Short mmCIF file of C-alpha atoms in Angstrom, two decimals:
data_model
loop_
_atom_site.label_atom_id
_atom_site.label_comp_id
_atom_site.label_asym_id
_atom_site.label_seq_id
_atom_site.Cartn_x
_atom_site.Cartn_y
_atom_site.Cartn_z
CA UNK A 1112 -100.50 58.79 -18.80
CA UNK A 1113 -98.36 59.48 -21.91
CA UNK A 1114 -94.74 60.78 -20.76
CA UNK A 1115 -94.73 63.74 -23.23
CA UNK A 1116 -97.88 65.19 -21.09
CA UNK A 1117 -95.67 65.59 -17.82
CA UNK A 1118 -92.29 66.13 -19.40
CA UNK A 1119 -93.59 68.08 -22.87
CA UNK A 1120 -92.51 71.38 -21.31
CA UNK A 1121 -90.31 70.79 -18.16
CA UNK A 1122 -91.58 72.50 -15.17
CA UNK A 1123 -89.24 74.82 -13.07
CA UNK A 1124 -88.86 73.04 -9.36
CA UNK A 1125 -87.94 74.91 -6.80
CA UNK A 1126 -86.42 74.57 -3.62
CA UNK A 1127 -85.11 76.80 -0.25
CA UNK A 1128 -81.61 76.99 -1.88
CA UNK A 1129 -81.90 75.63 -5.46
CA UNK A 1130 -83.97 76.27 -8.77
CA UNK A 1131 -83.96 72.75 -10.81
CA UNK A 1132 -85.01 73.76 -14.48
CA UNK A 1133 -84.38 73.25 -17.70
CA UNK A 1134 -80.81 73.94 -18.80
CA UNK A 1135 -80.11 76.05 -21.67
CA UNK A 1136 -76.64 76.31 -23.76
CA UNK A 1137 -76.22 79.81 -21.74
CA UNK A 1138 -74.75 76.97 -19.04
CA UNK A 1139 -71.95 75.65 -20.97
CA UNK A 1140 -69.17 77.00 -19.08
CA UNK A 1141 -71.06 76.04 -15.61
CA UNK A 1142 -71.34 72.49 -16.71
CA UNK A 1143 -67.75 72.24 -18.20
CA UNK A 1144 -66.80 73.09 -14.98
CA UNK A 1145 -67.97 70.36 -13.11
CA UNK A 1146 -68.75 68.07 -15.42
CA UNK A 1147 -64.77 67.85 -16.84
CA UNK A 1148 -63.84 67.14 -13.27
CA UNK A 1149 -62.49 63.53 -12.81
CA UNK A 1150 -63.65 63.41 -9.02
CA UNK A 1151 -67.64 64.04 -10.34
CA UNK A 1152 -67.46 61.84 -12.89
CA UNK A 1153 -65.68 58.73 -10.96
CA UNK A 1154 -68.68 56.98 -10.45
CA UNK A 1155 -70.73 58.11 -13.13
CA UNK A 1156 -71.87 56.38 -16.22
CA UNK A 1157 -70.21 59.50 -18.21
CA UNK A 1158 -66.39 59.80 -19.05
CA UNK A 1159 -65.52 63.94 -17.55
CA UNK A 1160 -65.56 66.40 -20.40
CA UNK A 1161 -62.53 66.99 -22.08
CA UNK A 1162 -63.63 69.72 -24.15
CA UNK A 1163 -66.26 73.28 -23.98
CA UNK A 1164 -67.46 71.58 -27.38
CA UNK A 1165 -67.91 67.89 -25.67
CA UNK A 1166 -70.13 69.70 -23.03
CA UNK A 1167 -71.62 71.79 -25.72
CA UNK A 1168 -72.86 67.97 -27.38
CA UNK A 1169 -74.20 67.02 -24.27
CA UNK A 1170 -76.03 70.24 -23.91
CA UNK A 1171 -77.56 70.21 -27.60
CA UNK A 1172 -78.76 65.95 -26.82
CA UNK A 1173 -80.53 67.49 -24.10
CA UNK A 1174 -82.29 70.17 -25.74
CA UNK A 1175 -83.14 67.44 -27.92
CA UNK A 1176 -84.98 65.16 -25.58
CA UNK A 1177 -86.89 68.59 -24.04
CA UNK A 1178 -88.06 69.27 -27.84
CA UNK A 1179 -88.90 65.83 -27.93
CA UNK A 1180 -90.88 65.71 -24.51
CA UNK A 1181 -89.11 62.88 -23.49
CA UNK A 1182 -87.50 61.90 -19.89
CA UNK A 1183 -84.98 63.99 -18.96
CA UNK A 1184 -82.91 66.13 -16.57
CA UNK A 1185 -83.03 69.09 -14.42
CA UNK A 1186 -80.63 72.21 -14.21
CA UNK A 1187 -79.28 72.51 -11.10
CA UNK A 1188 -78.95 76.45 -10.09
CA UNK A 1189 -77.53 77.55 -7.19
CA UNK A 1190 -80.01 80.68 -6.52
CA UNK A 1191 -77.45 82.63 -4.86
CA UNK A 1192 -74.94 82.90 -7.22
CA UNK A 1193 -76.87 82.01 -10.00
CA UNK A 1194 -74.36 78.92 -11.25
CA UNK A 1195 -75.55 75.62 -12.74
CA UNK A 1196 -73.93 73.07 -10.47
CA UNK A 1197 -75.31 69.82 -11.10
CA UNK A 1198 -78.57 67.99 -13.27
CA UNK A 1199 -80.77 65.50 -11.70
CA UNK A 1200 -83.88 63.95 -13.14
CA UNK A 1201 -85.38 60.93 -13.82
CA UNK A 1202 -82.85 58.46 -16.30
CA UNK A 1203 -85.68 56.49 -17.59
CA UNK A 1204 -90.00 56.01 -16.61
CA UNK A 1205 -91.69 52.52 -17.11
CA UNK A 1206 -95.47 54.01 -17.27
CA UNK A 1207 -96.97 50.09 -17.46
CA UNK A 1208 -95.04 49.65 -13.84
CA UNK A 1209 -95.32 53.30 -12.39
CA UNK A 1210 -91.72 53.18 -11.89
CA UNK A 1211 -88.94 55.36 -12.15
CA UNK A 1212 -84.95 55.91 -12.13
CA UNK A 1213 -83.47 58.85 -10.82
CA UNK A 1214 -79.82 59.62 -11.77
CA UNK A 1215 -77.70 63.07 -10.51
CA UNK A 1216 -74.43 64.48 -10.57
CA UNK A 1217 -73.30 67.69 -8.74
CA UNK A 1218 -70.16 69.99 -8.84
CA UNK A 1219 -67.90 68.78 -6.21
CA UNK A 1220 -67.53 72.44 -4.46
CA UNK A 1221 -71.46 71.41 -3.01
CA UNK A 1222 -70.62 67.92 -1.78
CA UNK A 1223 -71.20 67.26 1.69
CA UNK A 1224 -73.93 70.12 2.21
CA UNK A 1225 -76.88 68.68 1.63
CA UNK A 1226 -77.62 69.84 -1.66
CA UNK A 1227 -77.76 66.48 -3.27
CA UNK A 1228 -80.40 65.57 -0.86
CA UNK A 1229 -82.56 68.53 -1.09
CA UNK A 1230 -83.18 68.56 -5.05
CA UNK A 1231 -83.93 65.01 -4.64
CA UNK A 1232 -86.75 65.41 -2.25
CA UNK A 1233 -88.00 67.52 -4.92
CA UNK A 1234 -87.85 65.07 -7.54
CA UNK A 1235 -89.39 62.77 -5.44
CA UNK A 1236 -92.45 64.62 -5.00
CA UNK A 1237 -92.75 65.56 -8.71
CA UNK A 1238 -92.64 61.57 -9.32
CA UNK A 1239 -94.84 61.25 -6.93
CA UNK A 1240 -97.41 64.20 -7.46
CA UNK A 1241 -97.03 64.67 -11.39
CA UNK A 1242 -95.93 61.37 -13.04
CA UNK A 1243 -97.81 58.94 -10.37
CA UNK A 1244 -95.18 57.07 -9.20
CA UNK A 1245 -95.52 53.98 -7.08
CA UNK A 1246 -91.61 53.17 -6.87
CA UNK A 1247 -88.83 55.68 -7.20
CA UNK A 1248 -85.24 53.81 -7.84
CA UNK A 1249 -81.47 54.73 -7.80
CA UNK A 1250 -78.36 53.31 -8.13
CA UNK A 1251 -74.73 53.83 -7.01
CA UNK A 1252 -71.66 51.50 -7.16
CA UNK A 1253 -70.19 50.97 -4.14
CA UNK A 1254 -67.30 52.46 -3.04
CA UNK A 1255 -69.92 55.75 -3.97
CA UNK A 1256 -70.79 56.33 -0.15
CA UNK A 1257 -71.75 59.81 -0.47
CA UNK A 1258 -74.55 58.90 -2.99
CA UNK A 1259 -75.63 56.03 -0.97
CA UNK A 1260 -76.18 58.09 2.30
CA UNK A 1261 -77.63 60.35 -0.53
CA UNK A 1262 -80.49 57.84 -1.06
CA UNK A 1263 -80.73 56.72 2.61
CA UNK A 1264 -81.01 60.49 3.73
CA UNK A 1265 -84.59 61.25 1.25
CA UNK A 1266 -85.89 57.69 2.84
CA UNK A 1267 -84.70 55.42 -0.19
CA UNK A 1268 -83.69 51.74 0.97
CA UNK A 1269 -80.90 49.16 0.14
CA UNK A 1270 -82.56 46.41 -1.64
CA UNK A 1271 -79.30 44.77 -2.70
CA UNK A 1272 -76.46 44.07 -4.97
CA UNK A 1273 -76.86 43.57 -8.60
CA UNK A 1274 -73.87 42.20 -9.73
CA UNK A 1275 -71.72 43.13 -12.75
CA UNK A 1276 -74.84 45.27 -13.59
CA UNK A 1277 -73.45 48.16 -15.64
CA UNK A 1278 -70.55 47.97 -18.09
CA UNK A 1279 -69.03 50.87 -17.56
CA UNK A 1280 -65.63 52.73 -19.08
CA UNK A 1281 -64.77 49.62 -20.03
CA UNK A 1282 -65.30 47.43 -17.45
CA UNK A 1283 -67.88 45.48 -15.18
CA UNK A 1284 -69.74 47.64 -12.08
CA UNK A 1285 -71.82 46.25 -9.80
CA UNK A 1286 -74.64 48.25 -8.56
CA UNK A 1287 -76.18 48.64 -5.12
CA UNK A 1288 -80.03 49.51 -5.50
CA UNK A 1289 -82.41 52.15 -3.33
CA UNK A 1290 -85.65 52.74 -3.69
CA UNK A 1291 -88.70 54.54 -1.64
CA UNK A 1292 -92.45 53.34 -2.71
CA UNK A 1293 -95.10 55.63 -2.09
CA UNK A 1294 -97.26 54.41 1.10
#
């Protein structure tokens, strides 16, 4: 399976409250809002936004990676107001292994609701229907809680500490690991 046959036009996902497709510049000022704000990005691999045009950058690289049909990230729209409040997707795909990463971030004003945890049950079963996917990972530093119960709450499990594991806004992270394997 060659990646640019699943991810050569990114499917619209949908879900009770959310639509996860692909995001468009016509989001800018949806993803500046949450994605310039220090509490999102704390445990993220991404400094927050400090600028429309920063967000703008980010917005063209993705567009970039859709043209290019490679691995990439969802849109996260709220369908009742019609806001982008997040991306989630898979980070990378190792096709030899069957394996994938899963990475997310979500505007802070839909913490604690189960959003998080409902868009990933829907990447989930894309990886699981559409890409073949035997293992299905994610990781979250520690002190991230939320995103570990996250993981826990769409059946993913601890499988342990990797130490010093991302370098990260210019230091060492350690990373706790989660993953679900299709049965």
């Amino acid at each position: 399976m060659k990646i640019e046959d699943i991810f050569g036009e990114l499917p619209v996902l949908e879900t009770e409250r959310m639509i996860l497709r692909p995001i468009t510049m016509d989001d800018v000022e949806d993803m500046y809002a949450y994605a310039s704000d220090p509490e999102v990005t704390r445990y993220v691999t991404w400094h927050a936004h400090q600028s429309i045009e920063e967000t703008k950058q980010f917005i063209s690289f993705l567009l970039g990676k859709y043209a290019e049909g490679a691995v990439s990230q969802w849109g996260i729209e709220h369908k009742e107001s019609g806001r982008l409040i997040g991306t989630m997707g898979f980070i990378n795909w190792n096709t030899k292994h069957f394996k994938a990463e899963v990475g997310y971030a979500l505007s802070r004003e839909f913490w604690n609701r189960g959003y998080t945890s409902e868009a990933m049950e829907a990447i989930i079963n894309f990886g699981w229907n559409e890409m073949k996917l035997v293992r299905i990972e994610a990781r979250c530093m520690p002190d991230n809680i939320n995103s570990a119960r996250v993981m826990e709450k769409v059946g993913m499990k601890y499988e342990g500490l990797m130490r010093k594991n991302l370098y990260v806004k210019g230091r060492f992270h350690d990373a706790k690991i989660y993953a679900i394997v299709a049965d």
